[in-house]
Every structure is written in C-alpha cells, then in structure tokens.
Amino acid sequence: MALIAGIITLSFRAEKAPANNYPTLPKDSAGSAKAFMSVYKVLMSPRCMNCHPSGNAPLQGDDSHIHTMNVTRGVDGKGIYSERCSNCHQAENAAGLHMPPGNPKWGLPPANMRMVFQGRTPRQLALQLLDPKQNGGRTKAQLIDHMANDDLVGWAWHPGDGRTLPPMSRPAFAAQVRLWIAKGAYAPSAKTK
Amino acid sequence: METNEISRRNFLRVSSVAGTALCLGVYFPANAKKGRLNSTANPEQPGVELNAWMRIDTDGKVTLTDHRAEMGQGSYQSVPQIIAEELEVNLADVNIIFAQGSQNKYGSQITGGSSTISSSYKNLLKLSATAREMLITAAAAKWAVPTSECYAESGSVIHKPSGKKFHYGELVADASKLEPPKEVTLKKRSEYKLIGKPLKRRDTPMKTDGTAIFGLDKRVPGMLFASVERNPRLRGKIKSFDDSEAKKVPGVTKVFKINMKVFNTMREGVAVVATSTWAAMQGRRALKIEWDDTGFEHINSADIYKKHEELLKTKEGLSFKKQGDPNAALASADKKVDAIYQTPYQAHAAMEPLNCVAYYQGDKVEVWGPIQAPDWVQGDLAKQLNLKPEQVTVNMTFLGGGFGRKAFLDYPYEAVIISKELKAPVQVVWTREDDMTQGPFRAGVSYRCEGAIKNGEVTAMKFRMAGQNIDHWSGPDRSKPNESTAESFLKPYFKSIDNISFADVPYEMPLPNMWWRSVYASTNGFGYESFMDEMAHAAGKDPLEFRRSYLKDEACQALITRLEDVSGWKSREKNSGYGTAITECFGSTVGQVVKVSRTSSGGIKIDKVWAVMDCGWYVNPDIIRAQVEGSIIMALGAATAHEITFKDGLPEQHNFYDYKMPRINDVPPIEVHIMENTSDATGVGEPGLPPFSPALTNAIFDLTGKRIRKLPFNMNAV
Amino acid sequence: MITITVNGQQHDVDAEPNMPLLWVIRDILGLTGTKYGCGAAQCGACTVHLNGEAVRSCVTKINRAAGQNIVTIEGLSAHNNHPLQLAWNEMNVPQCGYCQSGQLMSAAVLLRENPNPTDQDIDDAMSGNICRCGTYQRIRSAIHKAAEMQTEGAKI
C-alpha cells in the first residue's frame, strides 16, 4: 500500500512546473468565472469526464455510459485484479472503432483523491480544482501545468477513431485555464449551470 | 496433445491385424432408419460397412468412435458413460475419438435437435450389452462352464463358483469369432452404477490446460492462413478491387477473388492468404474493394416488424393445426385477450468464430474444423467438387460452441476453394465481425395471440406467427406453413381446450436465416407463454394454477408440482415478482420460475431462477443441469442484452461491444431439477431455453404491472 | 528479432512489432491454448499473464512484451494442478471450453491477489471474460473452491 501511495505521489510530482509561478492579471471575477465556464465545458465533455466519474466505475462513449465489464477504480485508480486498465488499454490507442483507447498513464484518479467531475456544478468543480486537498495537492501553477501539459489530459485531443473531441482545442483550453487563474481563479456563482 | 490424432493412429495400426480386437458397431444401411447390429474381427471386411463405434483391444482398452460433435453439450462424457455401464468396464478404460463424416457408416451425424443421446442411447446400450454377452460367452467356452455361472465386472469376466477371472483383453480374440446374440438383456435402471450419476466430464482436463484442439487450433504441415473480405451486403458482388497495398503487408503471400454458392446465390469476396492469421487480417484491411450492391437487399429492421404487424392484422395465414372453431368462440367470449409479441434477430456468436482448415489435392480433399454435421459437409463437398464421398475426408475437432451455425456448409466449402486455388493446406479464419455480420441469423418472429374466456374458462386460443421460414432458403415453397409453427406449445392443451388454431402468415425477405439454439421454440416460447400468462390474469387465476388446470396429463402435473415446490411458489415473498413459463421442444418439457425485484436505482434484478426439466431417461444429471443453466443464460442475453438489427440491408452489430453478452455480474443463481420417470430419453441441449424469457417478463408483470411484449428490453428501464 | 519469455522459455521471435501477442503465441510459437474470440479486448478469451498481469493478448502488441515474462494457459501449472484447474475439474465448469483458458488466467490473478475473494470480488475480476455457454455460476463456485483448496494447501 505504501508503495502504491508512493507511485501516485510520484506521478503527480512528475509535472515539473514551478510551484508558484503563474501569470497574473488584474482581478476580474466576471472575466475569471467566464473563462472557467469554457474550461468547465471541456472538463464535462465525455473525453475528460468519462475518467472522472461520480461512482467507482469509469464511463465510456460519447453517451458516457458506465464502462461495460464491471470495471472498477481500485486503490490506485488503475483497476483491480484481472481488470486492470492496462490489461486492455495500451500505451497508445488501438486502431479502429470501439477499440480500446490508450495512454501510458491510462486510469482514473486514485481512490483517496477521486477528483469527481460528473455531476459537479461549475462552482463546485471550480472550488474542487483549486483545493489542494481535492486536486492532488497541486498549486495553481501546477494546475495550469497539468491542464496544459499533462500527457493523459492531452489524450482527450487524440482520442482515437470514432470519439468526439472536446469542444475546443487544447491550446485554447489551456489559455482559458490560465485566464481563469490569472484573473483571480474565481468560481462561478452557485446559480451558474 | 492431440488425443484424437494419437488414438486414430493406434486404432489404424491395431485394426490392421485381424483377430486381435472385438469391434462392434451399428450398421446403418443407406436410407435405413434403424440400425442393425454387426460384429467382425476385421472392420475392413469386404461387403460390410461396419461403423466401428466400439472396439475392444487385447489390452482390454475400449475405443469409441463418437459420431456426433462435442460442442459443449457433453457427448464426450455421456456416450462413454452409457457404454461403460452395459459393457461393465471402468470408465477410465474407455477412450473416445471423433468420427469422420460418413452418412453410410454412421447415419445422420448432425449434432442438432438435442438428439445426441435421445437418438442413439438405445443402440449404444444394446451394442455394449451385446459385446459384454459375447465376452461372457467366450470366457464360458474357455472354462467349459455354463454362461449362467459367469458375470462381467470392471472389464473382466468372472466365473462365480470358482472365482476364476479373464480380463476382457484375453477374450477379444475368441469373442470376435462369435456371432452376436440376437437378444440381450439390458440392465434395470436400479442396477446402474454409472448412468444417472453426476460423473465428471472427461474433456474438462483438456479444457483447463489448453490442450483441447478446437478448429482454430488445428495445424497441418505447410498450412497457410487466410482471411476473406466478403460483400457486407449478402448476395452483393464485386465491381473491382485493388490489392496493391494488401500485397505489401509483410507475410501476405497471395490475394485473389473467390466466389461460391451460398443460399442458392453466389457469394463474392476477396481472400488474403498469409503466413499468419494477423498478416492475413492486416492484408485484408489494406484491400480496396468496390462492391456492386445494385438490386440487393437494403432492408431496415423497423420495416420488418411493421410488415409482420400488418400481416398479422390482415391475414389468416396458412393453417398449421386447428381444432374446433376458435373464431366462433372468440365471437361469443366474455373476455378476450389479443396481443402481438415480437422477438429479435440473433447471431449465434459462438466464442470460437467460424474457421476451417482445408487441403485440396485434386482427387482427394480433407477438411478439419469445428463442424456440427460432418456427414453433410462430406456430401456437400463431394457434390460441389464432383468427387465421390469417399474422396472427401471430414474431421471434427472440438467445437467452441455451435448453436446451429456450425451445422451450415458455407465455411468448409469456402476453405476448400481457397485451398484449391493455393494448392496448399489453408486455415480460413473468420473474424468476430465476419462471424457476427455475415449470418445466417435466427429470424425475428412476431406472434399474434388471441384468446377467449367464457364463464371464467378458456374457450379458444388462436395463434398466428409471421417471420421468415428457415425451410424456405433452400427453395421457397410458400404453400406450406412453417413446420415449427406450434413448437414449444404443450400438447395437453389440445385436450382441455376445445378451440385452438395455429397458422403461419408467410413473410419472406432475402436475408439468410437459420436455426439457433432451440430454433423456433426460442421465439414461439416467448409469444405463447407470455400470452398464457395474460390469459391466466384475464381468467383471474394464479398463473401456475392456471397451467395446472389445463395441462392434465400426468407428466405435466408432476412437473408443475415440482416447480411449485422447489420455487416456493405458494409462499412467494412480498415486494418480489414471480413469473412462470412451461414449454416443450425436442420431446422435453421444461418449466421455469423467475423471481425479480426492484434495484435501488429503479431497474429490475433477477434474484433467482428455478428450472425443472423432464427429459425422461437420462445419463448425467450434472451435464443436464449445465445445459439448462447455459440455455437460461443464452436466453437472458437474447431477451435483455443483444439483437441483430438491420439498416439498409446491413447488420448494425459487429462485435461484443455492440452485441453485448451477459457477463458473470449479470447472471442470477440458477437451480435446476430433473424429473425422474420411466419415459424414453428426450432432448437436453436446447429445451431449457424457450421458457426463460416469458418467465422473466411474466415475473416483471407480477412485480410492476407492466407487460413486456417485445424483446429485447432494457432491464434498467422497465 | 524480439525476445520474449513464454512459460519460462526464451524465444527470439521474428515478427512485425505491431503483431498482437495473441498471434505470436498461436501462429509463431504454436501454443494454441490461448484463444481468439473478438480481437477487441471485449471477451477475454485471449488473456495471458504479462509480468503477472492478465493482459488481453489480442490488443497487446508484441513490442510491449519484448524482454518481458509471459505465462499462457499451458504454463499456468506444471501438471494441470493449479488450484483453479483442480476446482474447474471438480465443479465440471467447462462446456465447449473455448473461453476457459482466458477465464482461468483471469481467475489466477484474482486468487493471487485475493486468496479469499467474495462474490463481489469475483464479479470485479471476472466480468471481462465472456462465456457463451453460460458457465458463470460454476466459475463462481470453482473460484470459491480453489480459494479453499489454496488455503488448505498453504496449511500443509
């Protein structure tokens, strides 16, 4: 168990962003929240949300149905027993419709840091993303780096045959993340949907 | 380990030495329905076509030639279990090998219609008892004692007064010179030591260490691999193809067009041959083919069912069976039920996709594969290739599931024509997608069922079906109703209900269809037994009590009582739904009770299934239980998980991601009970399937008041 | 040449690096106990152990296995005597038998990691393997049986 925890910590720390270095702009709660809404739309797209489910099973497909085969998260987010993610999901997408997509880091967030997107309102998700206790211990700079540079996050824009892309490009997405944080990292109001 | 290969070599070596073995078989003269017993020391004796079903060698080992396929149904275990019983040998001393295809020798070899045991057990018993008596006679003669003082046990003949003993092996030379006795006494059921016991299957060890050889595992020296791109729209043709990229794939050795006759039309495709299965598949992906679909089928599923409904609402159809005057009784009824039930098209989807190894060598051809009907394949290949049947050798391997699809003749023939072009042995491997999309499919059938109730009693039942008729693909004859129109319906109803009619409203379309586990009973059962439940409710009766009051024969009464007892029907739990259905096919009656409840998320969960099987005389109760468990799960899939739908003439499902299978987390506990009675043996492999889907939807009605009349349905959205 | 170790034996395989491990095992090495069922990681018939994990060999390219340790059904035990194999025989699990190599290889990982699995654990581990004959109920019983046998065996 200690080993698994160590690996999880390691995989987060692999992002090499300086902990407290990110661009800032004058505080602008409306502008910040507006940028977050663009970020939110990407995070709630099937390519991102399917691996940030509310339950312990990943989701599949553009309709975000529960993954067939009764797949479960497991402690490290990589599945359990003979249903480990990497038993089917390779380091790269398998060619063809309905073939397993792939990435070297394929998996869900771990059980102790579930980072649920599914069902979260914009405000809930924004607050969650900013909370190091819920975001994998990331500073704002690390959060930007994760969104902009992480390889598994980047898979969403190379999802393999037959899968729709998030609603904007990755650079545009990363720009909106930076903007959201630069303008003060405001969470949209509770009424925002 | 190739058990059958090794045994066959031994068999040939030993049998060439006359007088050293006792061979007994049932001789099936061509076109004769009943077998005739024969024996000889030399199976090659001129003039005698002896089917060496059973051979006892000088070492006392018994070899059986299993003329039927082993596709999971257990003939590999149950046939030796029968033989060892009457022959009085230890089961461990009985070896079994698969027969090659030959109707002259074995009679019908089609492993279908749940017939492996029911059609052969009497012959097998008699054959074994005959051998036993001949061995006893031989021993008695050696000792110069009366045969009445001798008995057989554990592969030996024992002289009771003296305790002297001959091993069977020591007797075969003498016994083989004897005339077989005309009459033999079979053991009483109470004397059975093996039959009726849940003995372990002898094919299990081979299936747990990877040594069982299925069709796909067959290897012959110099064998190449082929994958075929066939027109996705059946009967379509090839306009042109470009194989330049395919030929660049490493390992691809040859690409060529094939055409073959299937379903009375030509099937066209492009075969890619390579040094490995993967290379052949890759080469195939690189093909560029332009298909000619003009004039071929462009049908949609919705149109099929719309047409069924229209036919059922406007046509009386071809009468299959009729007693009394159902229309008159319906006209004077107090209460009527009139409902349409619909069932989907299905793929067989055996876990082992279709495949076949073939080696064409001009004046002879040999095939190896997962084949349900080796004699049919032999006959078909001989005809298509202008050869004599004896020039065609058909070898059965283990089958990774069959369910009817592997009784068809297209895939061995395709392998042969590819081998003919290559002049080399080749294994043709169908991909899962080929297996799922190329058909033939189980036809989706719709039923209209009307019932009349007067003074609380059923006065009429009128059934009409509309759906493709399997018999029609070989040459349409629309003047006759589907011969399975009333399949699954229990005959005793004809005695207790005055007015009953069955009719088939002809519906044809050109997509190929064929038998699928339990054939039309698989769809009829849903229509007829859902309707029976609606009738019970309309009559204000308990559904099981309702059946009891109309199924008055002794066997049905006993089965219903057993079902009632094992399922706790009388003390049904509240907040649960219970449904029942009883059907008959291949001679066996099966009743089931399904218990369902609501899940916390609002879906339906199956808590338990109870099944009672009446298959008369039986061999191995555990194999029967396994067959019923499997039938129920296959029915569960067809009712709730998968169907084949068509769009523009093409199947819309391709693989298990869109033709979803029940998995271990989807299946309920199943409890199977077997009736004990003195009836003859009847079918086992299929009769457990038809009652499940109506029992399930009847249970859902009991729980929710919602009647499901169309399969498949979503258990999470009832 | 790609070097892989299968059932303890090292092989130098002349295969295109994209060829799935399944076809290397079956068509090049001639070990046919591992089955082709779907080619899409849907059915589990092709399950083998890659460094102890129950990978679906139909979607695992040979280059992932380079230099790694593979165990197929033929290598699950020396004499068909892994507790699961014994339990499969005891409970008459297989019907047609085609999927059972994959079922056993999946179950072996479960039993290694959880010597006393619950029904839920069995569901969590075994739902990636399809059996068309419907032997699931027996698979479940046999895994429980094997767990008992393994525990008893460990006591001796």
Short mmCIF file of N, CA, C and O in Angstrom, two decimals, chain A residues 29-85:
data_model
loop_
_atom_site.label_atom_id
_atom_site.label_comp_id
_atom_site.label_asym_id
_atom_site.label_seq_id
_atom_site.Cartn_x
_atom_site.Cartn_y
_atom_site.Cartn_z
N SER A 29 -13.57 39.14 -11.41
CA SER A 29 -14.37 37.97 -11.06
C SER A 29 -15.25 37.51 -12.21
O SER A 29 -15.37 36.32 -12.49
N ALA A 30 -15.84 38.46 -12.93
CA ALA A 30 -16.72 38.07 -14.04
C ALA A 30 -15.90 37.42 -15.15
O ALA A 30 -16.26 36.35 -15.67
N GLY A 31 -14.77 38.05 -15.49
CA GLY A 31 -13.93 37.50 -16.57
C GLY A 31 -13.36 36.14 -16.19
O GLY A 31 -13.29 35.23 -17.01
N SER A 32 -12.97 36.03 -14.93
CA SER A 32 -12.40 34.76 -14.46
C SER A 32 -13.45 33.65 -14.53
O SER A 32 -13.21 32.57 -15.07
N ALA A 33 -14.62 33.95 -14.00
CA ALA A 33 -15.69 32.94 -14.00
C ALA A 33 -16.09 32.57 -15.43
O ALA A 33 -16.38 31.41 -15.73
N LYS A 34 -16.08 33.55 -16.31
CA LYS A 34 -16.43 33.29 -17.70
C LYS A 34 -15.40 32.33 -18.33
O LYS A 34 -15.76 31.38 -19.02
N ALA A 35 -14.13 32.61 -18.04
CA ALA A 35 -13.08 31.70 -18.56
C ALA A 35 -13.28 30.31 -18.00
O ALA A 35 -13.14 29.31 -18.71
N PHE A 36 -13.65 30.25 -16.73
CA PHE A 36 -13.84 28.92 -16.14
C PHE A 36 -14.98 28.16 -16.84
O PHE A 36 -14.91 26.94 -16.99
N MET A 37 -16.01 28.91 -17.25
CA MET A 37 -17.12 28.21 -17.92
C MET A 37 -16.65 27.51 -19.19
O MET A 37 -17.14 26.44 -19.55
N SER A 38 -15.66 28.12 -19.89
CA SER A 38 -15.09 27.44 -21.07
C SER A 38 -14.32 26.20 -20.63
O SER A 38 -14.40 25.14 -21.26
N VAL A 39 -13.58 26.36 -19.55
CA VAL A 39 -12.83 25.22 -19.01
C VAL A 39 -13.80 24.10 -18.62
O VAL A 39 -13.60 22.92 -18.93
N TYR A 40 -14.86 24.51 -17.96
CA TYR A 40 -15.87 23.56 -17.47
C TYR A 40 -16.45 22.72 -18.62
O TYR A 40 -16.61 21.51 -18.49
N LYS A 41 -16.75 23.41 -19.73
CA LYS A 41 -17.34 22.68 -20.86
C LYS A 41 -16.40 21.59 -21.36
O LYS A 41 -16.82 20.50 -21.76
N VAL A 42 -15.12 21.87 -21.33
CA VAL A 42 -14.15 20.85 -21.75
C VAL A 42 -14.12 19.71 -20.72
O VAL A 42 -14.19 18.54 -21.06
N LEU A 43 -14.03 20.10 -19.45
CA LEU A 43 -13.90 19.07 -18.40
C LEU A 43 -15.14 18.17 -18.33
O LEU A 43 -15.04 17.00 -17.97
N MET A 44 -16.29 18.73 -18.71
CA MET A 44 -17.51 17.92 -18.66
C MET A 44 -17.77 17.19 -19.98
O MET A 44 -18.77 16.50 -20.11
N SER A 45 -16.87 17.36 -20.94
CA SER A 45 -17.04 16.60 -22.19
C SER A 45 -16.67 15.15 -21.91
O SER A 45 -15.91 14.86 -20.99
N PRO A 46 -17.24 14.22 -22.68
CA PRO A 46 -17.00 12.80 -22.39
C PRO A 46 -15.52 12.44 -22.31
O PRO A 46 -15.13 11.61 -21.51
N ARG A 47 -14.69 13.11 -23.11
CA ARG A 47 -13.27 12.73 -23.13
C ARG A 47 -12.60 12.98 -21.79
O ARG A 47 -11.64 12.33 -21.43
N CYS A 48 -13.08 13.99 -21.05
CA CYS A 48 -12.49 14.25 -19.72
C CYS A 48 -13.32 13.59 -18.63
O CYS A 48 -12.78 12.93 -17.75
N MET A 49 -14.65 13.81 -18.69
CA MET A 49 -15.49 13.35 -17.59
C MET A 49 -15.52 11.82 -17.45
O MET A 49 -15.66 11.30 -16.33
N ASN A 50 -15.39 11.10 -18.58
CA ASN A 50 -15.52 9.64 -18.50
C ASN A 50 -14.55 9.00 -17.52
O ASN A 50 -14.82 7.93 -16.98
N CYS A 51 -13.40 9.65 -17.30
CA CYS A 51 -12.47 9.10 -16.32
C CYS A 51 -12.51 9.86 -15.00
O CYS A 51 -11.66 9.67 -14.13
N HIS A 52 -13.48 10.77 -14.85
CA HIS A 52 -13.69 11.46 -13.57
C HIS A 52 -15.15 11.25 -13.14
O HIS A 52 -15.89 12.20 -12.94
N PRO A 53 -15.53 9.97 -13.02
CA PRO A 53 -16.95 9.66 -12.75
C PRO A 53 -17.31 9.86 -11.28
O PRO A 53 -16.42 9.91 -10.43
N SER A 54 -18.60 9.95 -11.02
CA SER A 54 -19.05 10.10 -9.64
C SER A 54 -18.98 8.78 -8.88
O SER A 54 -18.85 8.76 -7.68
N GLY A 55 -19.09 7.69 -9.62
CA GLY A 55 -19.03 6.38 -8.97
C GLY A 55 -17.62 5.81 -9.04
O GLY A 55 -16.65 6.52 -9.29
N ASN A 56 -17.54 4.50 -8.85
CA ASN A 56 -16.22 3.88 -8.89
C ASN A 56 -15.94 3.16 -10.20
O ASN A 56 -14.95 2.46 -10.33
N ALA A 57 -16.86 3.34 -11.16
CA ALA A 57 -16.64 2.74 -12.48
C ALA A 57 -16.41 3.86 -13.49
O ALA A 57 -17.10 4.88 -13.45
N PRO A 58 -15.45 3.66 -14.39
CA PRO A 58 -15.26 4.65 -15.45
C PRO A 58 -16.47 4.67 -16.38
O PRO A 58 -17.30 3.76 -16.35
N LEU A 59 -16.56 5.72 -17.17
CA LEU A 59 -17.64 5.82 -18.15
C LEU A 59 -17.04 5.59 -19.53
O LEU A 59 -15.83 5.65 -19.72
N GLN A 60 -17.93 5.32 -20.50
CA GLN A 60 -17.47 5.03 -21.86
C GLN A 60 -18.34 5.75 -22.87
O GLN A 60 -19.56 5.90 -22.65
N GLY A 61 -17.74 6.13 -23.95
CA GLY A 61 -18.51 6.57 -25.11
C GLY A 61 -18.97 8.00 -25.02
O GLY A 61 -18.89 8.65 -23.96
N ASP A 62 -19.47 8.51 -26.13
CA ASP A 62 -19.96 9.88 -26.16
C ASP A 62 -21.22 10.03 -25.32
O ASP A 62 -21.60 11.13 -24.94
N ASP A 63 -21.89 8.92 -25.00
CA ASP A 63 -23.07 8.99 -24.14
C ASP A 63 -22.70 8.74 -22.67
O ASP A 63 -23.57 8.69 -21.81
N SER A 64 -21.42 8.60 -22.41
CA SER A 64 -20.92 8.42 -21.02
C SER A 64 -21.68 7.34 -20.25
O SER A 64 -22.07 7.54 -19.11
N HIS A 65 -21.85 6.20 -20.90
CA HIS A 65 -22.45 5.08 -20.18
C HIS A 65 -21.39 4.44 -19.28
O HIS A 65 -20.19 4.60 -19.51
N ILE A 66 -21.86 3.73 -18.27
CA ILE A 66 -20.91 3.07 -17.36
C ILE A 66 -20.12 2.02 -18.14
O ILE A 66 -20.68 1.28 -18.95
N HIS A 67 -18.84 2.00 -17.94
CA HIS A 67 -17.93 1.07 -18.63
C HIS A 67 -18.47 -0.36 -18.50
O HIS A 67 -18.81 -0.80 -17.40
N THR A 68 -18.56 -1.05 -19.60
CA THR A 68 -19.00 -2.44 -19.55
C THR A 68 -17.93 -3.25 -18.81
O THR A 68 -16.86 -2.74 -18.50
N MET A 69 -18.22 -4.50 -18.56
CA MET A 69 -17.28 -5.43 -17.93
C MET A 69 -17.08 -5.16 -16.45
O MET A 69 -16.16 -5.68 -15.85
N ASN A 70 -17.97 -4.30 -15.87
CA ASN A 70 -17.92 -4.11 -14.42
C ASN A 70 -16.53 -3.68 -13.95
O ASN A 70 -16.02 -4.18 -12.95
N VAL A 71 -15.95 -2.76 -14.70
CA VAL A 71 -14.62 -2.27 -14.35
C VAL A 71 -14.72 -1.36 -13.12
O VAL A 71 -15.65 -0.58 -13.01
N THR A 72 -13.76 -1.49 -12.20
CA THR A 72 -13.78 -0.64 -11.01
C THR A 72 -12.44 0.07 -10.81
O THR A 72 -11.41 -0.36 -11.31
N ARG A 73 -12.51 1.14 -10.03
CA ARG A 73 -11.38 2.06 -9.86
C ARG A 73 -10.16 1.40 -9.23
O ARG A 73 -9.06 1.50 -9.76
N GLY A 74 -10.38 0.73 -8.11
CA GLY A 74 -9.24 0.21 -7.35
C GLY A 74 -8.57 1.32 -6.57
O GLY A 74 -8.88 2.49 -6.74
N VAL A 75 -7.65 0.93 -5.71
CA VAL A 75 -6.99 1.90 -4.83
C VAL A 75 -6.20 2.92 -5.63
O VAL A 75 -6.28 4.13 -5.41
N ASP A 76 -5.46 2.47 -6.61
CA ASP A 76 -4.58 3.37 -7.36
C ASP A 76 -5.26 3.97 -8.60
O ASP A 76 -4.63 4.70 -9.35
N GLY A 77 -6.54 3.65 -8.80
CA GLY A 77 -7.25 4.19 -9.96
C GLY A 77 -6.98 3.40 -11.24
O GLY A 77 -7.45 3.76 -12.31
N LYS A 78 -6.23 2.35 -11.13
CA LYS A 78 -5.84 1.60 -12.32
C LYS A 78 -6.56 0.25 -12.43
O LYS A 78 -6.08 -0.66 -13.09
N GLY A 79 -7.69 0.14 -11.74
CA GLY A 79 -8.44 -1.10 -11.82
C GLY A 79 -7.97 -2.11 -10.80
O GLY A 79 -7.07 -1.84 -10.01
N ILE A 80 -8.62 -3.28 -10.82
CA ILE A 80 -8.22 -4.29 -9.83
C ILE A 80 -8.12 -5.67 -10.45
O ILE A 80 -8.74 -5.95 -11.48
N TYR A 81 -7.38 -6.52 -9.80
CA TYR A 81 -7.24 -7.94 -10.16
C TYR A 81 -6.96 -8.12 -11.65
O TYR A 81 -6.04 -7.52 -12.19
N SER A 82 -7.81 -8.93 -12.29
CA SER A 82 -7.61 -9.18 -13.72
C SER A 82 -8.27 -8.12 -14.58
O SER A 82 -8.33 -8.25 -15.78
N GLU A 83 -8.83 -7.09 -13.94
CA GLU A 83 -9.40 -5.99 -14.70
C GLU A 83 -8.64 -4.69 -14.41
O GLU A 83 -9.22 -3.69 -14.00
N ARG A 84 -7.34 -4.75 -14.60
CA ARG A 84 -6.51 -3.55 -14.55
C ARG A 84 -6.67 -2.82 -15.87
O ARG A 84 -6.77 -3.44 -16.93
N CYS A 85 -6.63 -1.48 -15.82
CA CYS A 85 -6.84 -0.70 -17.04
C CYS A 85 -5.87 -1.14 -18.14
O CYS A 85 -6.25 -1.33 -19.30
#
